[in-house]
Amino acid sequence: MRLVRFGEPGAEKPGLIDAENTLRDLSGEIDDIAGAVLSREGLAKLRALDPKSLPKTDPSHRLGAPVAGTRNFVAVGRNYAEHAAETGSDVPEEPLLFNKAVSSIAGPRDGVVIPKGSSKIDWEVEVAVVIGERCYQVSKAEAMDHIAGFCLCNDVSERTWQKERGGQWLKGKSAPGFGPLGPWLVTRDEIEDPAALELWLDVNGQRMQTGTTADMIFDFATIVSYASEFFALEPGDIVTTGTPHGVGAGMKPPVFLKDGDIVTLGNAKLGEQRQVFSAPR
């Protein structure tokens, strides 16, 4: 299934995209794409519905992040060897975890306002997993059963704040709009091989990033199991799993986003995002 949330910010409704790419309204069946709806049992109930029995909805609706109720937005750094090399960093021996503020979450086509005082805004196309069931100290063999599905994430980053302001990557990763998710949550059963997802990202129509999840240093199961060793992941939590090479900070000379730049990114199964970056208001 491809699950979405549509409508104005703060008033999104749950929906799905059917086999004919028609937006269908799920609000008569569930309150939101959150909590128990994301469990194996909850998703099985949605899967049993006939999509054609659901009301069609205007496809021009804004899409929000495809999951609600997120308490924890976890990210993984340097999870592709070539990306670690382009930033002059060592390949980590264990998954390098950090947080993005939940308040950074945005829809896949929402604009991003460049924060006042920032100067090095960068892009990172990533695959994120959405947790479907409480996940604490689970084995690698069990980890995938706790994942509801996958979605795209642009891990927007302010490199000065991330690396030159005394540590704590959280500061450079968390401004409003720095966590676009979606356009849809693709349930785990729809992804035959999570280790074969091809990713791309363009800036103003120029290809900057291409990569595949086959090149991840730590795979999805390893990351989720590892994170759960230290803290509980709850339904609706997001774990975004790192970016391939081709970020602006790794270019010679570095290239960063400015007013009017357009970032597009995608994957054949997970859809596409588009963000217009604008100067501070």
Short mmCIF file of C-alpha atoms in Angstrom, two decimals, residues 5-280:
data_model
loop_
_atom_site.label_atom_id
_atom_site.label_comp_id
_atom_site.label_asym_id
_atom_site.label_seq_id
_atom_site.Cartn_x
_atom_site.Cartn_y
_atom_site.Cartn_z
CA ARG A 5 -1.87 12.23 4.55
CA PHE A 6 -3.48 15.08 2.63
CA GLY A 7 -4.75 18.54 3.51
CA GLU A 8 -3.51 21.72 5.11
CA PRO A 9 -0.79 21.59 7.80
CA GLY A 10 -2.25 20.39 11.07
CA ALA A 11 -5.49 19.24 9.44
CA GLU A 12 -4.32 16.34 7.28
CA LYS A 13 -6.58 13.37 6.59
CA PRO A 14 -5.42 9.79 5.99
CA GLY A 15 -5.55 8.40 2.48
CA LEU A 16 -4.07 5.92 0.08
CA ILE A 17 -2.97 5.89 -3.53
CA ASP A 18 -4.65 3.03 -5.39
CA ALA A 19 -3.30 0.96 -8.29
CA GLU A 20 -4.60 3.55 -10.77
CA ASN A 21 -2.77 6.33 -8.89
CA THR A 22 -6.06 7.74 -7.59
CA LEU A 23 -6.06 9.44 -4.20
CA ARG A 24 -8.61 7.76 -1.90
CA ASP A 25 -9.89 9.07 1.43
CA LEU A 26 -9.35 6.76 4.42
CA SER A 27 -10.84 9.08 7.05
CA GLY A 28 -14.02 7.00 7.20
CA GLU A 29 -11.96 4.00 8.27
CA ILE A 30 -9.22 5.40 10.51
CA ASP A 31 -8.47 8.64 12.33
CA ASP A 32 -4.91 8.96 11.06
CA ILE A 33 -1.86 7.04 9.92
CA ALA A 34 -0.45 6.69 13.39
CA GLY A 35 -0.23 4.42 16.40
CA ALA A 36 -1.86 1.00 16.15
CA VAL A 37 -2.80 1.62 12.50
CA LEU A 38 0.89 1.08 11.69
CA SER A 39 1.08 -2.31 13.38
CA ARG A 40 1.01 -5.55 11.41
CA GLU A 41 -2.60 -6.06 12.48
CA GLY A 42 -3.58 -2.48 11.67
CA LEU A 43 -2.03 -2.59 8.22
CA ALA A 44 -3.65 -5.96 7.52
CA LYS A 45 -7.06 -4.39 8.14
CA LEU A 46 -6.31 -1.61 5.66
CA ARG A 47 -5.00 -4.11 3.15
CA ALA A 48 -8.30 -5.99 3.34
CA LEU A 49 -10.26 -2.94 2.20
CA ASP A 50 -11.34 -2.56 -1.41
CA PRO A 51 -9.71 0.71 -2.46
CA LYS A 52 -12.51 1.34 -4.95
CA SER A 53 -14.97 1.45 -2.05
CA LEU A 54 -13.18 4.50 -0.65
CA PRO A 55 -14.13 8.03 -1.77
CA LYS A 56 -12.01 9.58 -4.49
CA THR A 57 -10.30 12.79 -3.47
CA ASP A 58 -9.06 15.81 -5.39
CA PRO A 59 -5.45 14.99 -6.34
CA SER A 60 -4.47 18.66 -6.05
CA HIS A 61 -4.57 18.46 -2.24
CA ARG A 62 -1.33 19.26 -0.46
CA LEU A 63 0.40 16.14 0.87
CA GLY A 64 1.73 16.20 4.39
CA ALA A 65 4.24 13.83 5.94
CA PRO A 66 2.75 10.34 5.48
CA VAL A 67 2.84 9.45 9.17
CA ALA A 68 1.56 11.19 12.30
CA GLY A 69 2.31 10.84 15.99
CA THR A 70 6.08 10.81 15.56
CA ARG A 71 7.83 11.11 18.92
CA ASN A 72 11.37 10.43 17.83
CA PHE A 73 13.10 11.37 14.56
CA VAL A 74 16.40 9.49 14.44
CA ALA A 75 19.01 9.80 11.71
CA VAL A 76 22.16 7.89 10.78
CA GLY A 77 25.34 9.68 9.73
CA ARG A 78 28.04 8.51 7.32
CA ASN A 79 26.20 5.34 6.34
CA TYR A 80 27.60 5.30 2.79
CA ALA A 81 31.38 4.95 2.51
CA GLU A 82 31.71 7.38 -0.41
CA HIS A 83 29.74 10.01 1.48
CA ALA A 84 32.02 9.62 4.51
CA ALA A 85 35.03 10.02 2.21
CA GLU A 86 33.71 13.16 0.48
CA THR A 87 33.25 14.85 3.86
CA GLY A 88 36.73 13.81 5.04
CA SER A 89 35.36 11.53 7.74
CA ASP A 90 36.19 8.02 8.82
CA VAL A 91 33.73 5.21 8.18
CA PRO A 92 32.03 4.51 11.52
CA GLU A 93 32.48 1.16 13.22
CA GLU A 94 28.94 1.34 14.61
CA PRO A 95 25.89 3.25 13.33
CA LEU A 96 26.36 6.96 14.05
CA LEU A 97 23.03 8.10 15.47
CA PHE A 98 21.73 11.62 15.96
CA ASN A 99 18.33 13.27 16.25
CA LYS A 100 16.39 15.67 14.09
CA ALA A 101 13.74 17.66 15.95
CA VAL A 102 10.23 16.38 15.30
CA SER A 103 9.29 20.00 14.54
CA SER A 104 11.44 19.78 11.38
CA ILE A 105 9.01 17.33 9.75
CA ALA A 106 7.31 18.69 6.63
CA GLY A 107 5.39 17.54 3.60
CA PRO A 108 7.24 16.38 0.48
CA ARG A 109 6.45 19.49 -1.54
CA ASP A 110 6.43 22.12 1.18
CA GLY A 111 8.74 25.07 0.73
CA VAL A 112 11.77 25.48 2.97
CA VAL A 113 12.61 28.87 4.45
CA ILE A 114 16.36 29.32 4.85
CA PRO A 115 16.86 30.19 8.54
CA LYS A 116 18.20 33.60 9.50
CA GLY A 117 21.90 33.47 10.25
CA SER A 118 22.54 30.36 8.17
CA SER A 119 24.95 30.18 5.25
CA LYS A 120 25.58 26.52 4.37
CA ILE A 121 22.27 24.83 3.57
CA ASP A 122 22.81 21.36 2.11
CA TRP A 123 20.74 18.47 0.76
CA GLU A 124 20.71 14.72 1.49
CA VAL A 125 18.38 12.23 -0.20
CA GLU A 126 17.66 9.29 2.10
CA VAL A 127 15.35 6.35 2.72
CA ALA A 128 13.60 6.49 6.08
CA VAL A 129 11.87 3.64 7.87
CA VAL A 130 8.64 4.16 9.78
CA ILE A 131 8.31 2.13 12.96
CA GLY A 132 5.07 0.15 13.20
CA GLU A 133 5.33 -1.50 16.61
CA ARG A 134 7.17 -0.74 19.85
CA CYS A 135 10.76 -1.70 19.34
CA TYR A 136 13.12 -2.07 22.30
CA GLN A 137 16.19 -4.30 22.42
CA VAL A 138 15.13 -6.39 19.45
CA SER A 139 17.50 -8.62 17.53
CA LYS A 140 18.54 -7.99 13.95
CA ALA A 141 16.40 -11.00 12.95
CA GLU A 142 13.34 -9.40 14.58
CA ALA A 143 13.92 -5.82 13.51
CA MET A 144 12.20 -5.81 10.11
CA ASP A 145 8.95 -7.06 11.68
CA HIS A 146 8.83 -3.79 13.62
CA ILE A 147 8.97 -1.66 10.48
CA ALA A 148 5.67 -0.51 8.98
CA GLY A 149 7.23 0.76 5.77
CA PHE A 150 9.57 3.11 3.96
CA CYS A 151 9.49 6.69 2.71
CA LEU A 152 11.80 9.30 1.26
CA CYS A 153 13.48 11.88 3.46
CA ASN A 154 15.50 14.95 2.55
CA ASP A 155 17.82 15.37 5.52
CA VAL A 156 18.26 19.11 4.99
CA SER A 157 21.32 20.32 6.87
CA GLU A 158 22.92 23.60 7.92
CA ARG A 159 26.60 22.65 7.89
CA THR A 160 27.89 25.59 9.95
CA TRP A 161 25.45 24.82 12.74
CA GLN A 162 26.09 21.09 12.41
CA LYS A 163 29.90 21.14 12.46
CA GLU A 164 31.18 24.52 13.59
CA ARG A 165 29.01 25.37 16.57
CA GLY A 166 30.38 23.08 19.26
CA GLY A 167 29.06 19.66 18.38
CA GLN A 168 25.55 18.21 18.57
CA TRP A 169 24.42 17.67 14.98
CA LEU A 170 20.85 18.23 16.14
CA LYS A 171 21.41 21.99 15.80
CA GLY A 172 22.20 21.79 12.10
CA LYS A 173 19.47 19.31 11.24
CA SER A 174 16.33 20.59 12.89
CA ALA A 175 15.05 23.93 11.61
CA PRO A 176 11.40 23.98 10.49
CA GLY A 177 11.13 22.27 7.10
CA PHE A 178 14.45 20.41 7.41
CA GLY A 179 12.72 17.00 7.45
CA PRO A 180 10.47 16.60 4.39
CA LEU A 181 8.97 13.09 4.32
CA GLY A 182 6.99 11.24 1.68
CA PRO A 183 5.13 11.67 -0.62
CA TRP A 184 3.85 8.36 0.66
CA LEU A 185 4.61 5.59 3.10
CA VAL A 186 5.13 2.38 1.15
CA THR A 187 4.34 -0.61 3.35
CA ARG A 188 7.06 -3.15 3.87
CA ASP A 189 5.32 -5.89 1.87
CA GLU A 190 5.51 -3.70 -1.26
CA ILE A 191 9.31 -3.43 -1.17
CA GLU A 192 10.70 -6.70 -2.47
CA ASP A 193 14.33 -5.82 -1.74
CA PRO A 194 15.03 -2.83 0.54
CA ALA A 195 18.72 -3.18 -0.32
CA ALA A 196 18.10 -2.33 -3.98
CA LEU A 197 16.45 1.11 -3.83
CA GLU A 198 17.95 3.54 -6.33
CA LEU A 199 18.07 7.17 -5.16
CA TRP A 200 18.60 10.45 -7.01
CA LEU A 201 18.58 14.16 -6.20
CA ASP A 202 18.71 17.22 -8.49
CA VAL A 203 19.31 20.88 -7.71
CA ASN A 204 17.80 23.23 -10.30
CA GLY A 205 17.58 20.30 -12.70
CA GLN A 206 21.22 19.27 -12.32
CA ARG A 207 21.89 15.76 -11.02
CA MET A 208 23.82 15.92 -7.75
CA GLN A 209 23.26 12.57 -6.10
CA THR A 210 22.75 9.04 -7.34
CA GLY A 211 23.08 5.98 -5.17
CA THR A 212 21.56 2.75 -4.02
CA THR A 213 20.73 1.33 -0.62
CA ALA A 214 22.90 -1.64 -1.60
CA ASP A 215 25.84 0.60 -0.66
CA MET A 216 24.67 1.25 2.89
CA ILE A 217 27.31 0.29 5.45
CA PHE A 218 24.66 -0.72 7.97
CA ASP A 219 21.42 -2.15 6.57
CA PHE A 220 17.91 -1.34 7.78
CA ALA A 221 17.65 -4.28 10.18
CA THR A 222 21.04 -3.54 11.72
CA ILE A 223 20.19 0.14 12.25
CA VAL A 224 16.81 -0.51 13.88
CA SER A 225 18.17 -3.28 16.09
CA TYR A 226 21.16 -1.14 17.09
CA ALA A 227 19.04 1.90 17.95
CA SER A 228 16.66 -0.25 19.97
CA GLU A 229 19.56 -1.42 22.12
CA PHE A 230 19.65 2.04 23.71
CA PHE A 231 16.10 3.42 23.55
CA ALA A 232 12.56 2.40 22.62
CA LEU A 233 11.20 3.25 19.20
CA GLU A 234 7.43 3.73 19.15
CA PRO A 235 4.85 3.45 16.34
CA GLY A 236 5.20 6.42 14.02
CA ASP A 237 8.83 7.09 14.89
CA ILE A 238 11.13 7.81 11.94
CA VAL A 239 14.64 6.48 11.35
CA THR A 240 16.30 7.99 8.30
CA THR A 241 19.25 5.93 7.22
CA GLY A 242 21.94 8.07 5.60
CA THR A 243 22.73 9.58 2.22
CA PRO A 244 24.89 8.62 -0.77
CA HIS A 245 27.75 10.83 -1.93
CA GLY A 246 27.09 14.06 -3.80
CA VAL A 247 26.18 16.50 -1.04
CA GLY A 248 27.05 20.16 -1.48
CA ALA A 249 29.60 20.19 1.34
CA GLY A 250 31.61 17.50 -0.45
CA MET A 251 32.05 19.44 -3.70
CA LYS A 252 35.18 21.38 -4.58
CA PRO A 253 34.44 24.17 -4.00
CA PRO A 254 31.43 23.47 -1.76
CA VAL A 255 27.99 24.39 -3.10
CA PHE A 256 25.12 25.39 -0.85
CA LEU A 257 21.47 26.21 -1.43
CA LYS A 258 20.28 29.78 -1.86
CA ASP A 259 17.07 31.72 -2.37
CA GLY A 260 15.04 30.30 -5.26
CA ASP A 261 16.84 26.98 -5.58
CA ILE A 262 14.67 23.95 -6.34
CA VAL A 263 15.55 20.50 -5.01
CA THR A 264 13.88 17.41 -6.43
CA LEU A 265 14.61 13.85 -5.32
CA GLY A 266 13.13 10.44 -5.63
CA ASN A 267 12.96 6.71 -6.07
CA ALA A 268 10.83 4.66 -8.48
CA LYS A 269 8.79 3.06 -5.69
CA LEU A 270 8.90 5.73 -3.00
CA GLY A 271 7.86 8.64 -5.24
CA GLU A 272 9.32 12.11 -5.63
CA GLN A 273 9.78 15.24 -3.54
CA ARG A 274 10.17 18.87 -4.60
CA GLN A 275 11.22 21.75 -2.37
CA VAL A 276 11.69 25.42 -3.23
CA PHE A 277 14.13 27.14 -0.89
CA SER A 278 13.47 30.77 -0.07
CA ALA A 279 15.25 33.58 1.75
CA PRO A 280 14.49 34.28 5.41
#
